[in-house]
CSV table of C-alpha atoms in Angstrom, one decimal:
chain,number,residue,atom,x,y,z
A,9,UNK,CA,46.8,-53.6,7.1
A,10,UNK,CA,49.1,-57.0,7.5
A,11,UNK,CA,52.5,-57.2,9.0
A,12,UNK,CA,55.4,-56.1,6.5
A,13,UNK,CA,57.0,-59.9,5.0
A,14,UNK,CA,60.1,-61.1,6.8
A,15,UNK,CA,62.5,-60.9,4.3
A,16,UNK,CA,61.0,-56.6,3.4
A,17,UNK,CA,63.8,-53.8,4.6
A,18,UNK,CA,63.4,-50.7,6.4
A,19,UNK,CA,65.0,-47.8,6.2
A,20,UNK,CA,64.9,-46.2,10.1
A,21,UNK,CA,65.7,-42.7,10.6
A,22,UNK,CA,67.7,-42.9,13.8
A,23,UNK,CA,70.2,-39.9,15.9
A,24,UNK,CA,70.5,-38.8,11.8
A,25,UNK,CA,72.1,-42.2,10.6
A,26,UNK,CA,70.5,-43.7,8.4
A,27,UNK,CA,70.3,-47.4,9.5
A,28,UNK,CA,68.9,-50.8,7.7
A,29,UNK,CA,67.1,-53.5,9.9
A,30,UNK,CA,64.6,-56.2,9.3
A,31,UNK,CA,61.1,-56.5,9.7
A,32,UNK,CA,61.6,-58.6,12.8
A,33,UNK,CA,62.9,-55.6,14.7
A,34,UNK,CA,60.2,-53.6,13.7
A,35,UNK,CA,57.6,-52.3,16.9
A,36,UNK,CA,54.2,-53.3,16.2
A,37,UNK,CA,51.5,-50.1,15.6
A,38,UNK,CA,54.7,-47.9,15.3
A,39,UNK,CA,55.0,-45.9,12.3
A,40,UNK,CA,58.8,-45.9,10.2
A,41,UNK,CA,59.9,-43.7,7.3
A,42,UNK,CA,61.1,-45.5,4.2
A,43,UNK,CA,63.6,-43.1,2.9
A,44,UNK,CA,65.7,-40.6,4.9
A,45,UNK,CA,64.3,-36.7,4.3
A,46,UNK,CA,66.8,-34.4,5.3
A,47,UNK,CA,64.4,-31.8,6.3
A,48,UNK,CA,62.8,-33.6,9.0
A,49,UNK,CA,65.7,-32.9,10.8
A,50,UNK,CA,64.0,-29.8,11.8
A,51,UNK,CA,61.7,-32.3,14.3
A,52,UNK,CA,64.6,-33.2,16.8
A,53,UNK,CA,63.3,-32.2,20.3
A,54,UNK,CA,64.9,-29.0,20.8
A,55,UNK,CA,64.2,-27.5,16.8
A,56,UNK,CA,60.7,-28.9,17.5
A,57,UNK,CA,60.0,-26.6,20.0
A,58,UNK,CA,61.0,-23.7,17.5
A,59,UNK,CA,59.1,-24.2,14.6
A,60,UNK,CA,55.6,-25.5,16.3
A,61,UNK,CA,53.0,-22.9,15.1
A,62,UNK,CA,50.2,-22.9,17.7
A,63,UNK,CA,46.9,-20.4,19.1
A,64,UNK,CA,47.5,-21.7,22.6
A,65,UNK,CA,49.7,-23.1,24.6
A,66,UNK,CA,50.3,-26.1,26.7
A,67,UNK,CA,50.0,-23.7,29.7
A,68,UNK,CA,46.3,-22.7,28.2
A,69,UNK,CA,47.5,-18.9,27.9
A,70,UNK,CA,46.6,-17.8,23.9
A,71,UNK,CA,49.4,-16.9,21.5
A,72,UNK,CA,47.5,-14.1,20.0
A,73,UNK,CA,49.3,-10.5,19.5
A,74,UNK,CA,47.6,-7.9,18.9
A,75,UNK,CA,48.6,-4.8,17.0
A,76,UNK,CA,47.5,-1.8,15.0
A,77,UNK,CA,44.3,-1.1,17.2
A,78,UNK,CA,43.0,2.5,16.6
A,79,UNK,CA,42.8,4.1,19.9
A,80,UNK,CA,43.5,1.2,22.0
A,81,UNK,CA,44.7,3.3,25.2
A,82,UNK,CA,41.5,5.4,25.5
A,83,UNK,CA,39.7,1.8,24.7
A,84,UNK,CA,41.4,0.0,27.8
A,85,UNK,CA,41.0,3.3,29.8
A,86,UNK,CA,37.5,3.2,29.7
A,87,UNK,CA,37.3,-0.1,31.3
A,88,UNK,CA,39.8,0.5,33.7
A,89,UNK,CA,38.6,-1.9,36.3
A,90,UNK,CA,38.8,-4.8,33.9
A,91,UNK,CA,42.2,-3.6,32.7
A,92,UNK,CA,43.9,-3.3,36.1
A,93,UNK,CA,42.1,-6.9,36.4
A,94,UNK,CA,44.1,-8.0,33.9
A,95,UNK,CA,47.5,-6.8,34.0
A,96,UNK,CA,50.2,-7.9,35.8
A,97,UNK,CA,50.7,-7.5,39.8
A,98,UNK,CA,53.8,-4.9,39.1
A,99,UNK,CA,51.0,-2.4,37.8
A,100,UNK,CA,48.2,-3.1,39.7
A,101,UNK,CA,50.3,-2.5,42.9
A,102,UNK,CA,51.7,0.8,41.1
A,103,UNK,CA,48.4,1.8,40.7
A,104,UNK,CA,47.5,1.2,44.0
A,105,UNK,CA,50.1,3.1,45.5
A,106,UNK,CA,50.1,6.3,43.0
A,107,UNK,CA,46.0,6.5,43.5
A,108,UNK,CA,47.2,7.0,47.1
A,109,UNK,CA,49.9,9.1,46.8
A,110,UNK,CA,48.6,11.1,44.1
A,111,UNK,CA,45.4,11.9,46.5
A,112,UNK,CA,47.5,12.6,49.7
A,113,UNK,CA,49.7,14.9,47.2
A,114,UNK,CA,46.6,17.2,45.4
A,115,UNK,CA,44.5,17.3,48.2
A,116,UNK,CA,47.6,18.7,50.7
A,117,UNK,CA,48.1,21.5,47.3
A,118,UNK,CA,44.1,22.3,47.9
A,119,UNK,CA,45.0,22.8,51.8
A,120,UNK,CA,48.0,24.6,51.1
A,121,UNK,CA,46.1,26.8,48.8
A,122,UNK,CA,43.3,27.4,51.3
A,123,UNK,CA,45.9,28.3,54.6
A,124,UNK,CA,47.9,30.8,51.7
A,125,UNK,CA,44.4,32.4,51.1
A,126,UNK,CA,43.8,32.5,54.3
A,127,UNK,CA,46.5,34.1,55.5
A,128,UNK,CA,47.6,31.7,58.3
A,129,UNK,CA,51.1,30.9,56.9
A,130,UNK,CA,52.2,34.3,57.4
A,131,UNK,CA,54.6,35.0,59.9
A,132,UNK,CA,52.2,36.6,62.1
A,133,UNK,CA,49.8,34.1,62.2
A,134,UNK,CA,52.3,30.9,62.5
A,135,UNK,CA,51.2,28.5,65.0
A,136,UNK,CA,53.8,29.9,67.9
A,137,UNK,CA,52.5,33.7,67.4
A,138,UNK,CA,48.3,32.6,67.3
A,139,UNK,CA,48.2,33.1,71.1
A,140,UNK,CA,49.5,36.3,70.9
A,141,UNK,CA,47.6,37.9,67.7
A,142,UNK,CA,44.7,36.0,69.0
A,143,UNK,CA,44.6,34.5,65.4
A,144,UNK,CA,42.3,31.6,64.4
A,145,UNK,CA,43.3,29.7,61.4
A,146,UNK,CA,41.8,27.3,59.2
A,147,UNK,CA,43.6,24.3,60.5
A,148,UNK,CA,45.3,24.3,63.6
A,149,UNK,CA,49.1,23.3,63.6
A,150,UNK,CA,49.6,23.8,60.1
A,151,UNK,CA,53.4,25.2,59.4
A,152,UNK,CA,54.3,24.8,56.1
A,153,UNK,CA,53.4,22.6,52.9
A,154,UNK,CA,54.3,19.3,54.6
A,155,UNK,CA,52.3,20.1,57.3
A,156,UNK,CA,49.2,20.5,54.7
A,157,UNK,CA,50.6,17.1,53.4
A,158,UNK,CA,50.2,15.4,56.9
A,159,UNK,CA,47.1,16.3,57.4
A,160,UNK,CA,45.8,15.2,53.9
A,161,UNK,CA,47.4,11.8,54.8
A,162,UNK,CA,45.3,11.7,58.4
A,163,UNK,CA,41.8,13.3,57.2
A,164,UNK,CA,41.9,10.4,54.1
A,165,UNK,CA,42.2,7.7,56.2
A,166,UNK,CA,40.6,9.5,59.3
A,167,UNK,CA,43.6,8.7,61.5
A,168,UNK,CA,43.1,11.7,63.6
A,169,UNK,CA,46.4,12.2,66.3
A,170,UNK,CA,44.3,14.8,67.3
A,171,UNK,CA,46.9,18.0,67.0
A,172,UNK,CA,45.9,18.9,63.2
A,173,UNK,CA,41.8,19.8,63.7
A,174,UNK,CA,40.0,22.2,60.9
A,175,UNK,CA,37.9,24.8,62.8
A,176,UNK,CA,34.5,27.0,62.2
A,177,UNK,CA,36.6,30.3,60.2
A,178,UNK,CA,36.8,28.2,56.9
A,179,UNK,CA,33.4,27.2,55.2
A,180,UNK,CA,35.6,26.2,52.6
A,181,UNK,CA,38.3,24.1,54.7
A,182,UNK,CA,35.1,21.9,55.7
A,183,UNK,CA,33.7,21.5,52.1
A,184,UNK,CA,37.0,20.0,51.4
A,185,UNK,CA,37.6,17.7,54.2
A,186,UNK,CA,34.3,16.1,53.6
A,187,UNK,CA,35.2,15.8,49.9
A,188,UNK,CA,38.1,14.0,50.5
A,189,UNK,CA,36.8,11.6,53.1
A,190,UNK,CA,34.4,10.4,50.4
A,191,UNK,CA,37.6,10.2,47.2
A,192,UNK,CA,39.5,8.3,50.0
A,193,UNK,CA,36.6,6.0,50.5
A,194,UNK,CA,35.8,5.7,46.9
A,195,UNK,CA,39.8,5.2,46.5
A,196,UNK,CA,40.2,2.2,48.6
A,197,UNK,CA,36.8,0.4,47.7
A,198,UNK,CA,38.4,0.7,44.3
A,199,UNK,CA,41.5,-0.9,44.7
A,200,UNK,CA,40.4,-3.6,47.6
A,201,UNK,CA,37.9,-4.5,45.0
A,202,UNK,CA,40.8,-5.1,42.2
A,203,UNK,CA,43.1,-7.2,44.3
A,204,UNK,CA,40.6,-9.1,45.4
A,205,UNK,CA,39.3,-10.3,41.7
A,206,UNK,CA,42.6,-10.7,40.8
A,207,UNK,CA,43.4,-12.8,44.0
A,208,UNK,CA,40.3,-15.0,43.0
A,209,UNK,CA,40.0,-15.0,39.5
A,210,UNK,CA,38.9,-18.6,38.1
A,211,UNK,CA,42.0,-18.4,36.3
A,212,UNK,CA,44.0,-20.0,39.6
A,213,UNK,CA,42.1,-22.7,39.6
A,214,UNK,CA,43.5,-23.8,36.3
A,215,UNK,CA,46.5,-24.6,37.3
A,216,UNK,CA,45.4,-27.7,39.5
A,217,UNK,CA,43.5,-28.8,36.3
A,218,UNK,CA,46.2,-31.1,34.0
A,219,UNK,CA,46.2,-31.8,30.8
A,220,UNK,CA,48.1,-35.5,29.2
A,221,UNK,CA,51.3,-34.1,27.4
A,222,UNK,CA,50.3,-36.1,24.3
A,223,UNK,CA,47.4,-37.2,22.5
A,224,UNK,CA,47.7,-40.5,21.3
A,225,UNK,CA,45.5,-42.7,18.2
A,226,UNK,CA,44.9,-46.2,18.6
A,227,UNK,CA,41.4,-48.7,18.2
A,228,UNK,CA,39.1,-48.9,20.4
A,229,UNK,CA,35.7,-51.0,19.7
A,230,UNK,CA,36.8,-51.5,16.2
A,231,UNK,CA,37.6,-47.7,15.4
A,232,UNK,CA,40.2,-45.5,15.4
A,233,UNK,CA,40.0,-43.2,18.5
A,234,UNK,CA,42.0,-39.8,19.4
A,235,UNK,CA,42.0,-39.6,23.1
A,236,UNK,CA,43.7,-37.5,25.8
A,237,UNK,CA,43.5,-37.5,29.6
A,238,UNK,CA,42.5,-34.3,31.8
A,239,UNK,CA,43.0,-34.6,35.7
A,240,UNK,CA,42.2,-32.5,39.0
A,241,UNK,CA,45.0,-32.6,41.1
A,242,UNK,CA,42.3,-31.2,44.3
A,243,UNK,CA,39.6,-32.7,46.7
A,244,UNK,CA,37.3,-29.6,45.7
A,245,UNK,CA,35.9,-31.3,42.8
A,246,UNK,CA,34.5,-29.0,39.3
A,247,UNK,CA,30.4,-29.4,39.5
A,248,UNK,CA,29.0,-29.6,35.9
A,249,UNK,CA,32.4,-30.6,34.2
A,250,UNK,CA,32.0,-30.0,30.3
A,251,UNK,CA,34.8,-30.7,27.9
A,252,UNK,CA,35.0,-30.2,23.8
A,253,UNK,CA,37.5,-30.1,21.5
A,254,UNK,CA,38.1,-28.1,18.5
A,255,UNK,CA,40.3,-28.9,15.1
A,256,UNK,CA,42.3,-25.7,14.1
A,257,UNK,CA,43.9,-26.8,10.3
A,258,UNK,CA,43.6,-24.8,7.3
A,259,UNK,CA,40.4,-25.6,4.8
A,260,UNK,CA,40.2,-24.6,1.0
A,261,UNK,CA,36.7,-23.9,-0.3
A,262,UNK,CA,35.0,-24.9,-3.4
A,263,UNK,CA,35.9,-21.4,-4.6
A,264,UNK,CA,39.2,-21.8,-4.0
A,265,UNK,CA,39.2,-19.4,-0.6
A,266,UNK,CA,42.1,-20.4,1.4
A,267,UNK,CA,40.8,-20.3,5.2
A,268,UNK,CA,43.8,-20.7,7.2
A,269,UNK,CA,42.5,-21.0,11.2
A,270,UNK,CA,39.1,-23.1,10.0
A,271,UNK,CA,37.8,-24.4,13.3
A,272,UNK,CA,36.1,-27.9,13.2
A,273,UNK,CA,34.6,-29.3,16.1
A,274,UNK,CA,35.3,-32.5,17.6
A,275,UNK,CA,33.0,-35.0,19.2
A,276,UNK,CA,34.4,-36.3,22.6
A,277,UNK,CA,33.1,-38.5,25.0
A,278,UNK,CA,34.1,-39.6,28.0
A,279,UNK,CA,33.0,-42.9,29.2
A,280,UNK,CA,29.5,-42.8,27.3
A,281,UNK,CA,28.9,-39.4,29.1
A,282,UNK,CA,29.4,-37.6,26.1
A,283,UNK,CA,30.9,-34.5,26.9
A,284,UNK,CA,29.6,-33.9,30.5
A,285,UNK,CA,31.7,-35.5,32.9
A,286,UNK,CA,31.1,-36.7,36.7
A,287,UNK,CA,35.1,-35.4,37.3
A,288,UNK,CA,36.3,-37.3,40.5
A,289,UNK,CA,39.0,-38.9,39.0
A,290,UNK,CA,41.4,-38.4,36.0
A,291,UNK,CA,39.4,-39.5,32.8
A,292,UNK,CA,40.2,-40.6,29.1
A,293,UNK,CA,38.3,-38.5,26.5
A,294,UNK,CA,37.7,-39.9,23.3
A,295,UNK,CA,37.3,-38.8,19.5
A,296,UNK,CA,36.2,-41.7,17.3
A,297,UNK,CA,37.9,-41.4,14.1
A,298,UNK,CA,34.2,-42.0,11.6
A,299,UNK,CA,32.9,-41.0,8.8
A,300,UNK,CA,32.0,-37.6,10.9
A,301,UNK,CA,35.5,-37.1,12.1
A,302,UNK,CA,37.6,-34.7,10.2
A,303,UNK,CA,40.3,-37.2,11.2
A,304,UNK,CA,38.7,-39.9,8.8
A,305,UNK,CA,41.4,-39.7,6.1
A,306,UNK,CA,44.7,-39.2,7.9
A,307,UNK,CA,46.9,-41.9,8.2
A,308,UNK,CA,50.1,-42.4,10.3
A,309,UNK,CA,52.1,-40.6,7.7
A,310,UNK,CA,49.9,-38.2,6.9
A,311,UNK,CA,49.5,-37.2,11.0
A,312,UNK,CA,53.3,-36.5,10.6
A,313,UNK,CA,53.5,-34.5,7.4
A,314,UNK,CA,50.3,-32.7,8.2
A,315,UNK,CA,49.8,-29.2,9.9
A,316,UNK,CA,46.7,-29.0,12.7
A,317,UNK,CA,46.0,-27.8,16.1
A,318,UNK,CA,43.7,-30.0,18.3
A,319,UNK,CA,42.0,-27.3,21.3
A,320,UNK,CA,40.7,-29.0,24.3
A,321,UNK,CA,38.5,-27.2,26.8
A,322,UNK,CA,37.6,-28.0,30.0
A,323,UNK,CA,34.5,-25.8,31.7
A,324,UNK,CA,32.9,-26.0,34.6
A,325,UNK,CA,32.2,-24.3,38.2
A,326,UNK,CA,34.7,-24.2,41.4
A,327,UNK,CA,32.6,-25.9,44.2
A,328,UNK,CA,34.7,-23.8,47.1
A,329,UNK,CA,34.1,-20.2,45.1
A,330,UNK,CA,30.9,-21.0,43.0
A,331,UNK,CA,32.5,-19.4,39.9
A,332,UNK,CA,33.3,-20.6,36.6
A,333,UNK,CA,36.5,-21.4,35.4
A,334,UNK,CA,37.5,-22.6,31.9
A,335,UNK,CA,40.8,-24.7,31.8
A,336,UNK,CA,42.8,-24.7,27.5
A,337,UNK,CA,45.5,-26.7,26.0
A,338,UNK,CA,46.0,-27.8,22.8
A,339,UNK,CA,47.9,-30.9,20.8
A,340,UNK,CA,49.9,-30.0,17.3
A,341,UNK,CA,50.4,-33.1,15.4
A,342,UNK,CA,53.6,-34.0,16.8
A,343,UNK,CA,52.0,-34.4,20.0
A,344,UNK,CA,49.9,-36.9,18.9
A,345,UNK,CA,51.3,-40.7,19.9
A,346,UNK,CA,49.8,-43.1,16.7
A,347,UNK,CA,49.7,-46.9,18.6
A,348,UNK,CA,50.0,-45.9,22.0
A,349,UNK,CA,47.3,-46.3,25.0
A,350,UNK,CA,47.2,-44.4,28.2
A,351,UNK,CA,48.5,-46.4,31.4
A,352,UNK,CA,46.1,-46.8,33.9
A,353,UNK,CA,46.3,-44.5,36.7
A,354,UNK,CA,43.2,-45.2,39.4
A,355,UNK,CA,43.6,-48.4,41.3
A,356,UNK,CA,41.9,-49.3,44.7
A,357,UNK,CA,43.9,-49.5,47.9
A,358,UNK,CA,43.0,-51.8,50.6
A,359,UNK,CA,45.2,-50.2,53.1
A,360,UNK,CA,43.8,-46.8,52.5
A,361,UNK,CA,40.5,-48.4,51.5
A,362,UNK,CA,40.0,-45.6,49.0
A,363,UNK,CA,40.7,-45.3,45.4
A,364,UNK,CA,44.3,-43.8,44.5
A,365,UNK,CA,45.2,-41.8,41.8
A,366,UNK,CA,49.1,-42.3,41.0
A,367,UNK,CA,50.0,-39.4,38.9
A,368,UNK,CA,53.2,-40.0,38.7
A,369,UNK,CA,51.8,-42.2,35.5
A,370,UNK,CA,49.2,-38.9,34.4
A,371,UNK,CA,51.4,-39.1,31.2
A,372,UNK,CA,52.6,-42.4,30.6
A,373,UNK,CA,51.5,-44.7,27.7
A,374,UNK,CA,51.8,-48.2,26.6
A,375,UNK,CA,52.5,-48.8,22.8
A,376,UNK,CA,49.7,-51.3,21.6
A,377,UNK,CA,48.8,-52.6,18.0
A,378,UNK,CA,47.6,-50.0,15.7
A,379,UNK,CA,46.6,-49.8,11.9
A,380,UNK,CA,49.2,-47.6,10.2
A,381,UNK,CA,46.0,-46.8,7.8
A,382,UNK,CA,43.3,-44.0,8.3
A,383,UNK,CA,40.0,-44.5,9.2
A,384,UNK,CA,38.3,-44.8,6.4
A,385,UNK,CA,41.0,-47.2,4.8
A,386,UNK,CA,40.6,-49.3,7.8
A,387,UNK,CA,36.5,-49.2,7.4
A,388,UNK,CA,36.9,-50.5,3.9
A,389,UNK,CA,39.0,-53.5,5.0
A,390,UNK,CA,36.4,-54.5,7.4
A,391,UNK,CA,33.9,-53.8,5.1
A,392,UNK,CA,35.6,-56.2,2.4
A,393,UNK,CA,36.1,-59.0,5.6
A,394,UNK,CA,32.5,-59.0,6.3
A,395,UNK,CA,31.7,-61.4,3.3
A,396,UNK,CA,34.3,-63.5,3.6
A,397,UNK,CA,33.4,-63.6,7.3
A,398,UNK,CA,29.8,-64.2,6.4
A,399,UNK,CA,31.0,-67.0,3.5
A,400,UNK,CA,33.2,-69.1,6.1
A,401,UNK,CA,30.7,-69.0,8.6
A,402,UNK,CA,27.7,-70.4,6.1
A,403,UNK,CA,30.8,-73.1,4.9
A,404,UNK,CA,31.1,-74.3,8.7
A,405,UNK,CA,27.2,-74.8,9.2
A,406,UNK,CA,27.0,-76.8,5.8
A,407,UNK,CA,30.0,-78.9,6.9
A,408,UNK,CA,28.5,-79.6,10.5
A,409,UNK,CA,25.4,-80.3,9.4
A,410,UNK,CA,26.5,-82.6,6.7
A,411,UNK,CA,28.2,-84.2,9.2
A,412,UNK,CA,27.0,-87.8,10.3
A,413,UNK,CA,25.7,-88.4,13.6
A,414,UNK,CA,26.3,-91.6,15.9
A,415,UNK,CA,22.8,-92.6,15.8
A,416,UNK,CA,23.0,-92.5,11.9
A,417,UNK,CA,26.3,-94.3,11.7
């Protein structure tokens, strides 16, 4: 709780070299290993990156795989719209253009098959000898198999160049050209329909939605608080902003069950607002460390040795689209700053006469003075103050009033 005496060493774990320097030198609110441990070598910046275990990522996509599901094809197939939704643009524009070709393709074999039962591809009744064996055919202008494939392509889409026309012989020829203007119809209603969700999925909007790269600790009204920042980079602001936060860290229970992913919820607040959030402008959300908090008993050390995930989610709905998007990213315990404050951000320019948002400092913070204890170590000290406190204050009354006055004197 007190500043280190002057004449106390340190040992500082700096580049790998161990180094000795005194108290003096020492940043307040900054936490300092006493003794070297060679395995926290592993935390340089680019092992950290390697070892961080995590169920999503700064980005907000989730690091889940998935394996060993029975009959997962005929699963996603049965929810095809939601599946070509989902994966990437490479396959959805595959599909798009194999549900087209694949259409032109069978329905010019079902033409082919009808001219070929017909009789019309014979050499007799070819286009150039109809006027003189006073043949009528099916279709009109049909030679061979691509010409069946050409005039798949312009009855589908009802192009109609006007050489290729089905006449009154075939009963059958008609059936079919009504049945495929209705596939082609139901074709491209299909697809327009699935590159237009995935052109306006909710999910775009997240990326204008920002996250703080770190979460830092440090007091605020007398308690310990975790806070992060969240930020809207557009003028379309989110109506009905929610944000909540979730603790991923493993949990044993009284029966000695080892729950590995035990999700803990955190209170946040933003402001007073508690999670709701009038979002115009980038805001600070806040976890008091309390007697509530899972937090309570983690000190600075401990927030380095320990092993946690912190979730924050950001809800709301898109004022342009009217849908509802949901923005994720997460903090792992070497993400979290202990005795650092975010730098202000929103300021109000004269010349502009509007308030400015500089987000050039979205992830800046300030190191201020921090108790290296947890929270409920820090509660007990001000619990044991409060006497004293209480004691020095009665001593100062006596003494004043004790005092004599000069009307007395």
């Amino acid at each position: 709780m007190e500043s280190p005496p002057s004449d106390r060493k340190f040992l500082i774990i700096d580049n790998h070299t161990p180094k000795i320097i005194n108290s003096d030198e020492i940043t307040p609110g900054v936490y300092y290993p006493k003794s070297p441990t060679p395995s926290r070598n592993r935390f340089r910046p680019g092992a950290a990156r390697k070892i961080r275990r995590r169920a999503i990522l700064k980005n907000g996509d989730c690091n889940i795989l998935q394996s060993r599901i029975s009959k997962h094809r005929l699963r996603f197939l049965q929810d095809i719209f939601t599946t070509l939704v989902d994966t990437q643009w490479r396959w959805t524009l595959i599909a798009f253009a194999l549900s087209f070709l694949l259409s032109w393709l069978g329905f010019a074999v079902i033409w082919w098959l009808i001219m070929f039962t017909h009789g019309d591809l014979e050499a007799d009744h070819l286009p150039d000898e109809q006027e003189k064996s006073g043949w009528e055919p099916c279709v009109s202008a049909i030679h061979d198999f691509t010409s069946c494939f050409l005039f798949s392509i312009e009855t589908q889409h009802t192009i109609g160049y006007g050489v290729r026309t089905t006449s009154e012989e075939c009963p059958e020829a008609i059936f079919v050209m009504c049945m495929q203007s209705i596939v082609g119809v139901m074709i491209q209603a299909f697809m327009v329909g699935i590159v237009f969700a995935k052109m306006t999925r909710p999910k775009h909007r997240t990326q204008t939605l920002l996250f703080s790269r770190n979460a830092v600790i440090c007091q605020r009204d007398g308690f310990l608080s975790l806070m992060f920042r969240v930020g809207d980079m557009r003028k379309s602001h989110i109506i009905g902003a929610s944000i909540r936060a979730q603790l991923i860290r493993a949990r044993t229970t009284k029966e000695g069950e080892v729950m590995g992913q035990y999700q803990t919820e955190l209170a946040v607040s933003a402001d007073g607002c508690d999670g709701d959030l009038f979002f115009i402008w980038p805001m600070t959300i806040v976890h008091k460390i309390d007697e509530e908090s899972p937090l309570y008993t983690l000190s600075a050390s401990d927030m380095l040795m320990d092993r946690f995930e912190i979730v924050v989610i950001l809800e709301g709905t898109i004022e342009s689209t009217g849908q509802t998007t949901q923005a994720r990213s997460s903090y792992v315990a070497a993400e979290v700053l202990w005795g650092h404050r975010f730098e202000p951000v929103v300021s109000y320019n004269k010349e502009r006469q509007g308030y400015e948002v500089k987000y050039s400092k979205f992830d800046n913070t300030i190191q201020v003075d921090t108790p290296l204890c947890s929270g409920s170590e820090l509660a007990e000290f001000y619990r044991l103050q409060d006497p004293i406190d209480q004691a020095e204050r009665i001593s100062y009354h006596r003494m004043n009033s004790n005092m004599p006055t000069n009307d007395s004197a």
